[in-house]
Coordinates of C-alpha atoms in Angstrom, one line a residue:
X1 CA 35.0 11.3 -92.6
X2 CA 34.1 12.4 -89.1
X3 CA 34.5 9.7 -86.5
X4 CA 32.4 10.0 -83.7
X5 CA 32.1 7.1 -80.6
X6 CA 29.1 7.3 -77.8
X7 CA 29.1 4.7 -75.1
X8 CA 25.5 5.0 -73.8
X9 CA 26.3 4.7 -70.3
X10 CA 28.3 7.6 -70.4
X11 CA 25.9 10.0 -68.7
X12 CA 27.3 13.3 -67.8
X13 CA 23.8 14.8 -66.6
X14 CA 20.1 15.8 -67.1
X15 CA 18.9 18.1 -69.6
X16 CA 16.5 20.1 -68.2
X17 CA 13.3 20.5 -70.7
X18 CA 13.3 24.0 -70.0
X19 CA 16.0 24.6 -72.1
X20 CA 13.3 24.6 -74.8
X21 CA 11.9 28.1 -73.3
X22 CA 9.8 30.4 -75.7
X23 CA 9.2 34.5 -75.2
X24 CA 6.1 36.6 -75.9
X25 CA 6.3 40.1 -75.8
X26 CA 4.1 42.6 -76.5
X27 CA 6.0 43.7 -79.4
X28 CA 4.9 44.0 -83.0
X29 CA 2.7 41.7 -84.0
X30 CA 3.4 38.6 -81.4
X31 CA 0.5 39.2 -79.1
X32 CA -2.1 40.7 -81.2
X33 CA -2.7 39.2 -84.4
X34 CA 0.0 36.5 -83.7
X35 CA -1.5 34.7 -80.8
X36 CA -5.0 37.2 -79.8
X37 CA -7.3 38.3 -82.2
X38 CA -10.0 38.7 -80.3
X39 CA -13.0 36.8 -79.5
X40 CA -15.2 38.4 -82.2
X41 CA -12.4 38.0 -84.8
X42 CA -13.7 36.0 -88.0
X43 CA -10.0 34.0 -87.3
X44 CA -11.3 30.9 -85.5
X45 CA -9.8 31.2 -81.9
X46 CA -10.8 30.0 -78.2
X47 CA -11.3 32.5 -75.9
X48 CA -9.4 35.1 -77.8
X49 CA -6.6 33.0 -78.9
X50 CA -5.9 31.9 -82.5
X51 CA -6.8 28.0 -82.8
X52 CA -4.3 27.7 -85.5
X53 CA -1.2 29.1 -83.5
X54 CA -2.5 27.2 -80.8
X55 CA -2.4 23.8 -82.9
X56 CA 0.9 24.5 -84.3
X57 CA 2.9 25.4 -80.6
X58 CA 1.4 22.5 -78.7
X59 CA 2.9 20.1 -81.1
X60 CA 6.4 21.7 -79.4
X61 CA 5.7 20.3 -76.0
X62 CA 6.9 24.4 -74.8
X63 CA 7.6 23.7 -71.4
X64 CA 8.0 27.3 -70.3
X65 CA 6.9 30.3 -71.9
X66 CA 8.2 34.3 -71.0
X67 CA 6.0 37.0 -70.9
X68 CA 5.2 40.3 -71.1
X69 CA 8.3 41.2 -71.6
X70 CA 11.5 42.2 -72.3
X71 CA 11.6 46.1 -72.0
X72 CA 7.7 45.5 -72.1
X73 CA 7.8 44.3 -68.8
X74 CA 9.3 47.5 -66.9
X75 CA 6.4 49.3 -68.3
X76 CA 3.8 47.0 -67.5
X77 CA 1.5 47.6 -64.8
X78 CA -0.7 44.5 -64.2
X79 CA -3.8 46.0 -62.7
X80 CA -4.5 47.9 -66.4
X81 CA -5.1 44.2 -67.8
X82 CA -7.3 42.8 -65.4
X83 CA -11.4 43.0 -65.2
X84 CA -13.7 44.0 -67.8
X85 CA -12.2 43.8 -71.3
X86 CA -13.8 47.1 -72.5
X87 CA -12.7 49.0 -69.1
X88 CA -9.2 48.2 -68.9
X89 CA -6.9 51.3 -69.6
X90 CA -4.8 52.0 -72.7
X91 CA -1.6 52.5 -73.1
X92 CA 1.1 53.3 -75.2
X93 CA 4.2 50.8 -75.9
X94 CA 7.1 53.3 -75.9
X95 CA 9.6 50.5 -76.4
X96 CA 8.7 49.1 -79.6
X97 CA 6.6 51.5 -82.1
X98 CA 4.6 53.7 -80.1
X99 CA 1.3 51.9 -80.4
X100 CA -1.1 51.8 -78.4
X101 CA -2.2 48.9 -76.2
X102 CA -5.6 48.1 -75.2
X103 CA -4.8 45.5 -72.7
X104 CA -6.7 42.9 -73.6
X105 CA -4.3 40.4 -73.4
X106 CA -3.4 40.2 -69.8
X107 CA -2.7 38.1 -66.8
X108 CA -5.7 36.3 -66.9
X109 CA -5.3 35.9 -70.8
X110 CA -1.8 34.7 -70.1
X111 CA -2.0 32.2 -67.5
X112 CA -5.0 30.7 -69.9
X113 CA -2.7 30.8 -72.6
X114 CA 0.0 28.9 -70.6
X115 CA -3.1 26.0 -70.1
X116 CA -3.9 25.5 -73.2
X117 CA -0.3 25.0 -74.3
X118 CA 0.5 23.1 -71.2
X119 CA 3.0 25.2 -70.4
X120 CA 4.3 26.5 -67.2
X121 CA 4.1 30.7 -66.9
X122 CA 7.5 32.8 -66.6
X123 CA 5.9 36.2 -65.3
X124 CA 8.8 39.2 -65.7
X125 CA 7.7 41.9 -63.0
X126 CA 8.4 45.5 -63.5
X127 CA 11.4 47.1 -61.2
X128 CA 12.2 49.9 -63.8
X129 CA 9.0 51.5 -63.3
X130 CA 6.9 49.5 -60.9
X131 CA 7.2 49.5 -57.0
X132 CA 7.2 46.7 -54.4
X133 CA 3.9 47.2 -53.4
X134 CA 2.5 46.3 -56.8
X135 CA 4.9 43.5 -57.4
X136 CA 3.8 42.3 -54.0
X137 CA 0.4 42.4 -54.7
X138 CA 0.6 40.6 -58.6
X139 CA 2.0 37.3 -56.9
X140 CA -0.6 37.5 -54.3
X141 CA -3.5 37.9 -56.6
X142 CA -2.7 35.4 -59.1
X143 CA -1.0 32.2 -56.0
X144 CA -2.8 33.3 -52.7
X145 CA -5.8 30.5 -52.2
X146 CA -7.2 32.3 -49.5
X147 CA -9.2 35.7 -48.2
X148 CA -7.3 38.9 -49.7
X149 CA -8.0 42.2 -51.2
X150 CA -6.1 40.8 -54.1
X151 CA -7.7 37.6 -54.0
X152 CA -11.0 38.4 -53.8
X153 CA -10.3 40.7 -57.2
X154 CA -9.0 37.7 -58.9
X155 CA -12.3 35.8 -57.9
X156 CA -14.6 38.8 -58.9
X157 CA -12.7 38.7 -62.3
X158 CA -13.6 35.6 -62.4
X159 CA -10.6 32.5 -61.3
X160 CA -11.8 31.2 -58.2
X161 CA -8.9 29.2 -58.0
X162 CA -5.3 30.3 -57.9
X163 CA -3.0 29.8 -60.3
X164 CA 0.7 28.1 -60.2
X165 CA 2.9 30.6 -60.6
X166 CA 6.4 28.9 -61.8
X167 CA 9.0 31.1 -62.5
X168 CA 9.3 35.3 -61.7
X169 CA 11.6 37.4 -62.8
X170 CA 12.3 40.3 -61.1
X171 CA 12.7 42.8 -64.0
X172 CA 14.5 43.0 -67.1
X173 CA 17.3 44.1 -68.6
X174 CA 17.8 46.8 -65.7
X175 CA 21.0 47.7 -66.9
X176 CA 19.5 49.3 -70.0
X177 CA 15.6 49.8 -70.9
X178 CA 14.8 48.6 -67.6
X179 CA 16.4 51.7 -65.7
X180 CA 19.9 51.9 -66.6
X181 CA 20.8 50.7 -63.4
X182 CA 24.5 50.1 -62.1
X183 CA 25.0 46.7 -60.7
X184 CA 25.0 47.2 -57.2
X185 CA 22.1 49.5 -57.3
X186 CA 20.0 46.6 -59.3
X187 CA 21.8 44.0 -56.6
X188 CA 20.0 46.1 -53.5
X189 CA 16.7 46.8 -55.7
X190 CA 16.9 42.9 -56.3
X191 CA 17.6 42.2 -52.4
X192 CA 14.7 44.1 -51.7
X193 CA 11.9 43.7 -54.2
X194 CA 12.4 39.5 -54.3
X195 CA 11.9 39.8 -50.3
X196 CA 8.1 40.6 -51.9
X197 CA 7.9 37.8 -54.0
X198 CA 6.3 35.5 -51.8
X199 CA 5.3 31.7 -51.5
X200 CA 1.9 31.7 -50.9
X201 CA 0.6 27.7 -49.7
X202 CA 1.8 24.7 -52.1
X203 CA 3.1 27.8 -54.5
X204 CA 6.8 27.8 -54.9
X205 CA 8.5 30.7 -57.2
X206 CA 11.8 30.2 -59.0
X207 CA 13.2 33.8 -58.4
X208 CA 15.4 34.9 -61.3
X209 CA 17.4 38.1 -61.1
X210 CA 18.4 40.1 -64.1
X211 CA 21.5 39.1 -65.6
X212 CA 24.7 40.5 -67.3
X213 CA 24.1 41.8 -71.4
X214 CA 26.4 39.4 -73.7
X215 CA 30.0 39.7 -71.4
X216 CA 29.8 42.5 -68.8
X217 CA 30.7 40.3 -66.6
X218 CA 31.5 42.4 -64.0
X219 CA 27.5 42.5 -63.8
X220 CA 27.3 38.6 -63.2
X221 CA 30.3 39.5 -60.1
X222 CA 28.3 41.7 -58.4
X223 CA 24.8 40.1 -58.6
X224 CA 26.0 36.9 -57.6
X225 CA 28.1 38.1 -54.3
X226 CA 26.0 40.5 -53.1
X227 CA 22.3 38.5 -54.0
X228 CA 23.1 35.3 -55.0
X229 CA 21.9 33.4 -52.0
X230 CA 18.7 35.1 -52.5
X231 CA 18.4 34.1 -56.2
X232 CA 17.1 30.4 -57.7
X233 CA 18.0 32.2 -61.6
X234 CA 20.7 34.4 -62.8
X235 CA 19.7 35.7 -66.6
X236 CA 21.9 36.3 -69.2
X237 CA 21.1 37.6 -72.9
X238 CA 23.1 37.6 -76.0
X239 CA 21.7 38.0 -79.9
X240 CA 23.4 36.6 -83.1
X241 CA 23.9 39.9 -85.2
X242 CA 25.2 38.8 -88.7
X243 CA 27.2 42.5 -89.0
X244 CA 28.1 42.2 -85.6
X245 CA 27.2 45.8 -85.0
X246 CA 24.1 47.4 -83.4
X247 CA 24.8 50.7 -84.0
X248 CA 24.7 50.4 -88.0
X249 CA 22.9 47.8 -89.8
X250 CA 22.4 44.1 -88.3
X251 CA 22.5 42.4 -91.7
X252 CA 19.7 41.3 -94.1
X253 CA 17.5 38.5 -92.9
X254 CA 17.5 36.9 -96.4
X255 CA 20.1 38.6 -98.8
X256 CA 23.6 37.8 -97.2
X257 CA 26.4 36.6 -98.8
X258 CA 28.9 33.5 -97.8
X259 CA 30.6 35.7 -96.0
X260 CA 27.7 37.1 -94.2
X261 CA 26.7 33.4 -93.7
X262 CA 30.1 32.4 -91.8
X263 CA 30.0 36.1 -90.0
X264 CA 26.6 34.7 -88.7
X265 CA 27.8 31.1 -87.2
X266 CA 31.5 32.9 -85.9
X267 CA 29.2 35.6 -83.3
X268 CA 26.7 32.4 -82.1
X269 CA 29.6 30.6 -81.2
X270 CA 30.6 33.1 -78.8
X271 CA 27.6 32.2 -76.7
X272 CA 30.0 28.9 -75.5
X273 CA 32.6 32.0 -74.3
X274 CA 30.3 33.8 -72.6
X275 CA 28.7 30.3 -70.9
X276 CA 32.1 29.3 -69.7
X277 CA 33.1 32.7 -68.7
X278 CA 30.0 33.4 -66.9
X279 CA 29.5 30.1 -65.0
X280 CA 33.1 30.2 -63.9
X281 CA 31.8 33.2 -61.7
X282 CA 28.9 31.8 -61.0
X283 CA 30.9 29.1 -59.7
X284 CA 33.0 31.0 -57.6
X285 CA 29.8 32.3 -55.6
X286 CA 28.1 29.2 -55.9
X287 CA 30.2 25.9 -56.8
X288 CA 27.4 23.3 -55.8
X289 CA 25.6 24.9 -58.7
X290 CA 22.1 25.7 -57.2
X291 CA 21.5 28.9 -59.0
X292 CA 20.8 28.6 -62.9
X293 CA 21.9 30.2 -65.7
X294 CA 18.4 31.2 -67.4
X295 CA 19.5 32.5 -71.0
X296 CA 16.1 33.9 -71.6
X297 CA 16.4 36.6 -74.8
X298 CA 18.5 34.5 -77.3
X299 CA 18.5 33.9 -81.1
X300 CA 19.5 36.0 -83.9
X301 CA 18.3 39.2 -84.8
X302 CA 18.5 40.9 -88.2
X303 CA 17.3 43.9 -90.0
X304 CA 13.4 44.4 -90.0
X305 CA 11.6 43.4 -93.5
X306 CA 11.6 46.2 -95.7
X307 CA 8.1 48.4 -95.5
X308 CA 7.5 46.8 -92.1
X309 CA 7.2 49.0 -88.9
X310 CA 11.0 49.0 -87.5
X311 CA 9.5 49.3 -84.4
X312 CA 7.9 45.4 -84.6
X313 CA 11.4 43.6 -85.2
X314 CA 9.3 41.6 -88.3
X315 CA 11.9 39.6 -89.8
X316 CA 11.8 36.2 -92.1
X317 CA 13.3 32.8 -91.1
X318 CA 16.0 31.3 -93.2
X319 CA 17.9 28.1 -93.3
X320 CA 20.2 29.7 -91.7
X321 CA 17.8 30.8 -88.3
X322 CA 17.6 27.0 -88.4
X323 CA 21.1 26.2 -88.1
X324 CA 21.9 29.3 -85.5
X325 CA 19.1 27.7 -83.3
X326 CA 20.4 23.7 -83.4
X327 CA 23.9 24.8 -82.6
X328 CA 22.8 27.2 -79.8
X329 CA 20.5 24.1 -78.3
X330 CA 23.3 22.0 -78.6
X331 CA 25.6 24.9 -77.1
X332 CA 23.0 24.6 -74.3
X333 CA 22.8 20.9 -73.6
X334 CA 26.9 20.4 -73.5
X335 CA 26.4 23.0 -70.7
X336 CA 23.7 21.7 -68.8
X337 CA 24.5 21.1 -65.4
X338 CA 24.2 25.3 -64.9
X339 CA 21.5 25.9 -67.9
X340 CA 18.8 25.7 -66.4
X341 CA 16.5 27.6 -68.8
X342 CA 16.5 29.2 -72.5
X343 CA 14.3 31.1 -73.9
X344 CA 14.4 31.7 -77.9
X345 CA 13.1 35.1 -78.8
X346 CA 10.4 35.4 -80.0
X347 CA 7.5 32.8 -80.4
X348 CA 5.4 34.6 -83.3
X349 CA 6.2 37.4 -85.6
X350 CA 9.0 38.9 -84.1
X351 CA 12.6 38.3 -84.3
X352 CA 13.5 34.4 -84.5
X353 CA 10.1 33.2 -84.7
X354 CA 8.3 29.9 -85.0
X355 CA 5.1 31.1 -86.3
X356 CA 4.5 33.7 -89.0
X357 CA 1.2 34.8 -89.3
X358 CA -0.7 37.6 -91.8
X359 CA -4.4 38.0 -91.5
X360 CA -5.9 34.2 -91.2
X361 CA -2.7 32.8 -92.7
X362 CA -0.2 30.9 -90.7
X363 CA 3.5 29.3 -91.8
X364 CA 5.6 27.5 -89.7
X365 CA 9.5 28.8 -90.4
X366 CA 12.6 26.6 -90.1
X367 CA 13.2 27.1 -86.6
X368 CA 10.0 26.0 -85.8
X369 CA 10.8 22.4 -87.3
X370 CA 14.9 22.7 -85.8
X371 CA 12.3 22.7 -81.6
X372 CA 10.6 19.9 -83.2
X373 CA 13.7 18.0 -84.4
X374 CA 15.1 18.7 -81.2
X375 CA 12.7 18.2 -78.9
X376 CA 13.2 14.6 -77.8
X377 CA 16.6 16.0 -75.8
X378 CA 13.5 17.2 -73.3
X379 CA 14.7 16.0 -69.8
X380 CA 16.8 13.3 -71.1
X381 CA 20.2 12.3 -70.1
X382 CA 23.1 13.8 -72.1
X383 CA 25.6 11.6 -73.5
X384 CA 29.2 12.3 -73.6
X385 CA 29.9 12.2 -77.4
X386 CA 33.1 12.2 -78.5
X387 CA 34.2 13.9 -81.9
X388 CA 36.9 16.5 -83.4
X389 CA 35.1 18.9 -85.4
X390 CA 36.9 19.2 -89.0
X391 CA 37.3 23.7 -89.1
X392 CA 35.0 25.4 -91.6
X393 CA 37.4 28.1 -92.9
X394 CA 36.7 31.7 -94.8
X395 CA 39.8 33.9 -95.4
X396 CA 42.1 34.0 -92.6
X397 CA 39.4 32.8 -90.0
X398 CA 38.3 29.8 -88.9
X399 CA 35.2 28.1 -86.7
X400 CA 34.1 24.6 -85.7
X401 CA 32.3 22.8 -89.0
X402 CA 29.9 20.7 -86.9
X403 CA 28.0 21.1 -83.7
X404 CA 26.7 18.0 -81.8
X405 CA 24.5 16.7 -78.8
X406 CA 23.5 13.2 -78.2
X407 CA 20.9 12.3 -75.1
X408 CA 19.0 9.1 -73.7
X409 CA 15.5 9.5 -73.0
X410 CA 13.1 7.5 -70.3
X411 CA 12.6 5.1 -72.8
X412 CA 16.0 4.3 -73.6
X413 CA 15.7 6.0 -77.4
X414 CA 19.4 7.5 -77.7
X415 CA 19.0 10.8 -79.6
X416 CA 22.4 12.5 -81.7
X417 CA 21.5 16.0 -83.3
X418 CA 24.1 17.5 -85.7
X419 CA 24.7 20.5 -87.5
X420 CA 26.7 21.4 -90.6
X421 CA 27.7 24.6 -90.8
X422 CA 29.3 25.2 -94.0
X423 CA 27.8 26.8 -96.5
X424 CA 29.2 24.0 -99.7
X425 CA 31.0 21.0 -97.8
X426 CA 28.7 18.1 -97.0
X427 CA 30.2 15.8 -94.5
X428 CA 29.9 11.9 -94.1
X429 CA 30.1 10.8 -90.3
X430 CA 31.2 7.2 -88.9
X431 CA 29.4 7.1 -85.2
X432 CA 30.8 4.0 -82.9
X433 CA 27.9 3.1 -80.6
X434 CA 28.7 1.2 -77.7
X435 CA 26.4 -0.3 -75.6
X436 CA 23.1 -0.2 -77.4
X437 CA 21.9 -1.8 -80.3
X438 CA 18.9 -0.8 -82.2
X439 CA 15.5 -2.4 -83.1
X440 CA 14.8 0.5 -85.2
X441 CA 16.4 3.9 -86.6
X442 CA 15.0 7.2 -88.0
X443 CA 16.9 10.5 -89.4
X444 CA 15.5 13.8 -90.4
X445 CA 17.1 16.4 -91.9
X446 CA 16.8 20.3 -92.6
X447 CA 18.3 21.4 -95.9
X448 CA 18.4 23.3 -98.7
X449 CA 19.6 24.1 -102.2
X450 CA 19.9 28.4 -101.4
X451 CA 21.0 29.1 -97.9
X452 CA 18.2 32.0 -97.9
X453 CA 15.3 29.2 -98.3
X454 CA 12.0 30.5 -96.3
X455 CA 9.0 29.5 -96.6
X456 CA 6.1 32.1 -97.3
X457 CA 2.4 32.6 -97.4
X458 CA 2.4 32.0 -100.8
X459 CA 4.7 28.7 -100.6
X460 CA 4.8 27.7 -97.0
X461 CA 6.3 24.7 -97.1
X462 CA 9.5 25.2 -99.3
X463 CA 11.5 24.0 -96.4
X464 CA 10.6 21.8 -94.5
X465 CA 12.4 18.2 -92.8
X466 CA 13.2 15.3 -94.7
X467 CA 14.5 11.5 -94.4
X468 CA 17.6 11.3 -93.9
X469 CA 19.3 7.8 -95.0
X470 CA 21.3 6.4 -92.3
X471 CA 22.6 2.8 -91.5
X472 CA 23.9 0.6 -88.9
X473 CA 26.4 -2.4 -89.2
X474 CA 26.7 -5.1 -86.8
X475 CA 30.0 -4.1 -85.6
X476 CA 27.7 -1.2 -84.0
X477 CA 29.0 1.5 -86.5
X478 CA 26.1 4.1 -87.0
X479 CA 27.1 5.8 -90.8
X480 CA 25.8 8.8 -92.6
X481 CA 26.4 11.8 -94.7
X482 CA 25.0 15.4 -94.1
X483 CA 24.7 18.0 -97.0
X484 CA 26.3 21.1 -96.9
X485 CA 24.2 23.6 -94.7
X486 CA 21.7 21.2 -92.5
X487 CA 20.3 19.7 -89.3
X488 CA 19.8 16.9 -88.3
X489 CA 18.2 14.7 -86.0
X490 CA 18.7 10.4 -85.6
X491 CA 16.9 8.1 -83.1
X492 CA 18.1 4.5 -82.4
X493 CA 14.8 2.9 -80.7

């Protein structure tokens, strides 16, 4: 039995809704086929855009969504995907497959896009191979609400208005695909190119610099004394590898032992290392906390499917994608007060997806129903909860068994989501509440018999959330018992 007490007025901050950040790059099959098609495709769609993928996304309240990249971005030039469909250049994606892009989904594309899921637009500009000038000139054209050369383009493309441009990143993984930079070259080209990145009327950007990979931390040191002051966002990425090892093989997506399994939940927890680690040098630079942490690439990353290009990072979605995501959001809200942002990648067909699509078929994996469990910790208040994690042990190592968040929204619903992360123990769970007593409850879990369980085309909905049986006594003890392997999610309304 796992005893747990939350007093409800125990508030230790907000939880920003951003935390629930998705990424679209043009990789594989994310933009085309997984969210544009086309408006002449026989796939129903508006504008371009599949209706279906559309449907599904907007039922995830996305608050933020990343494009075009990724090592996309530092290739990207802007002005090939604006104007006339049929005249924009071509191009080839040397980053992932060596296909060729038409450019048919662009800025314009994007920013509508970004409307129809009522989403705000996270635009990464290109410092590995762009210039100033042209960074200059993509804020202006899609925020200046005025007479300019670039305005006046955007109005003969057809948006009179300008857009609100959110967040910008200036580049991308510089250190590596993005120019293999040093850090105090990237800290000057970041000094200098963000300069550019101008507020044009009512438009305020939310600068973000590019940030350390996994624990150089020497990276985040440099960046933060010599441009922090010029910065609103620091990234930082890290991926769940199941071997561990990106030189070899990452690990099968669905054939992995217990072993593999445990490997898998052992390398996610080192996200809270590199979060403490990280922000203590943040904090050092910047102790009133004004500059985020924006995790923006995160989520786990396995071997491609076999007979897929290797190239388009196609992989399926297990039970276990589902528990790697709930224990990185709840990583995320216990460190709130400098997360600012996350951003899982990626939204459809690539990597730790929420949407798998093939031809006019669409599924919905297990992480896609973990951001819908979880999304009522959007901008709520995060409750201390108090617990000792049992240890989930294999051979001579040993990890935390459960990860936990609790949060109070606007309209005082107190939300608790918990994940089990062994593989055979189920776990029963004795939760004081103090302070609020409730009208109603309702509890969802995620589970499984086999910890591979997917869902395909061909069975899409072999995994998929569940009641979950949970009670309340009048001595305010909330009690329940989660099966080996879940998620969960409980409201007290």
């Amino acid at each position: 039995m796992i005893n747990m007490n939350m007093n409800i007025q125990d508030i230790t901050g907000k939880i920003s809704r951003h935390i629930h950040g998705q990424f679209a790059e043009h990789l594989g099959r994310c933009i085309y086929e997984g969210i544009w098609v086309g408006k002449d495709s026989p796939i129903p769609n508006i504008e371009g855009m599949r209706i279906d993928v559309i449907e599904a996304l907007r039922k995830l309240h996305i608050p933020v969504l990343r494009w075009p990249g990724g090592c996309f971005a530092d290739e990207y030039h802007w002005k090939d995907g604006v104007g006339p469909v049929d005249q924009r250049a071509r191009m080839v994606n040397n980053n992932w497959g060596g296909v060729e892009e038409n450019n048919h989904f662009g800025t314009h594309e994007f920013l509508r896009l970004c409307e129809l899921l009522e989403t705000e637009p996270y635009i990464s500009g290109n410092v590995g191979s762009g210039t100033v000038h042209e960074m200059q000139q993509w804020v202006e054209y899609m925020t200046l609400d005025g007479q300019s050369p670039m305005a006046d383009w955007r109005k003969q493309n057809g948006q009179d208005e300008p857009w609100t441009l959110t967040y910008f990143g200036v580049g991308n993984e510089n250190w590596g695909c993005g120019g293999n930079m040093r850090p105090e070259y990237y800290a000057d080209l970041y000094r200098h190119y963000s300069t550019y990145v101008r507020n044009y009327g009512d438009n305020q950007i939310y600068k973000i610099a590019c940030g350390a990979n996994s624990d150089d931390y020497h990276w985040t040191e440099v960046l933060m004394r010599e441009a922090g002051h010029l910065m609103n966002g620091l990234s930082l990425h890290y991926y769940t590898l199941p071997s561990g090892d990106w030189t070899s093989s990452k690990g099968s997506s669905t054939h992995f032992t217990e072993e593999e399994w445990f490997t898998t939940f052992k390398n996610t927890l080192y996200m809270e290392e590199l979060i403490i680690k990280h922000s203590k040098i943040m904090d050092k630079y910047d102790p009133e906390k004004k500059v985020g942490m924006i995790i923006d690439e995160w989520g786990i990353w396995t071997d491609v499917e076999p007979g897929t290009n290797p190239g388009f990072l196609y992989q399926q979605n297990t039970l276990r994608d589902a528990i790697v995501a709930g224990v990185n959001l709840n990583l995320f809200y216990k460190y709130a007060d400098r997360i600012k942002m996350a951003n899982i990648a990626q939204m459809v067909n690539v990597l730790q997806a929420m949407i798998l699509t093939e031809g006019d078929q669409l599924i919905l994996t297990p992480t896609y129903h973990v951001f819908n469990m979880y999304q009522v910790h959007q901008d709520s208040e995060r409750i201390d909860l108090q617990y000792t994690s049992p240890k989930y042990t294999m051979g001579a190592q040993s990890i935390d068994k459960i990860s936990a968040a609790a949060s109070k929204d606007h309209l005082n619903r107190v939300h608790l989501t918990i994940c089990n992360l062994s593989h055979n123990e189920s776990e029963s769970f004795s939760c004081q509440i103090e302070g609020f007593t409730p009208a109603d409850i309702q509890g969802k879990v995620l589970t499984a018999s086999a910890l591979n369980t997917h869902n395909t085309f061909e069975q899409p909905e072999q995994i998929v959330p569940v009641g979950l049986d949970v009670s309340f006594a009048k001595d305010g003890t909330l009690t329940f018992e989660l099966p080996a392997a879940s998620v969960a999610a409980i409201t007290l309304i």
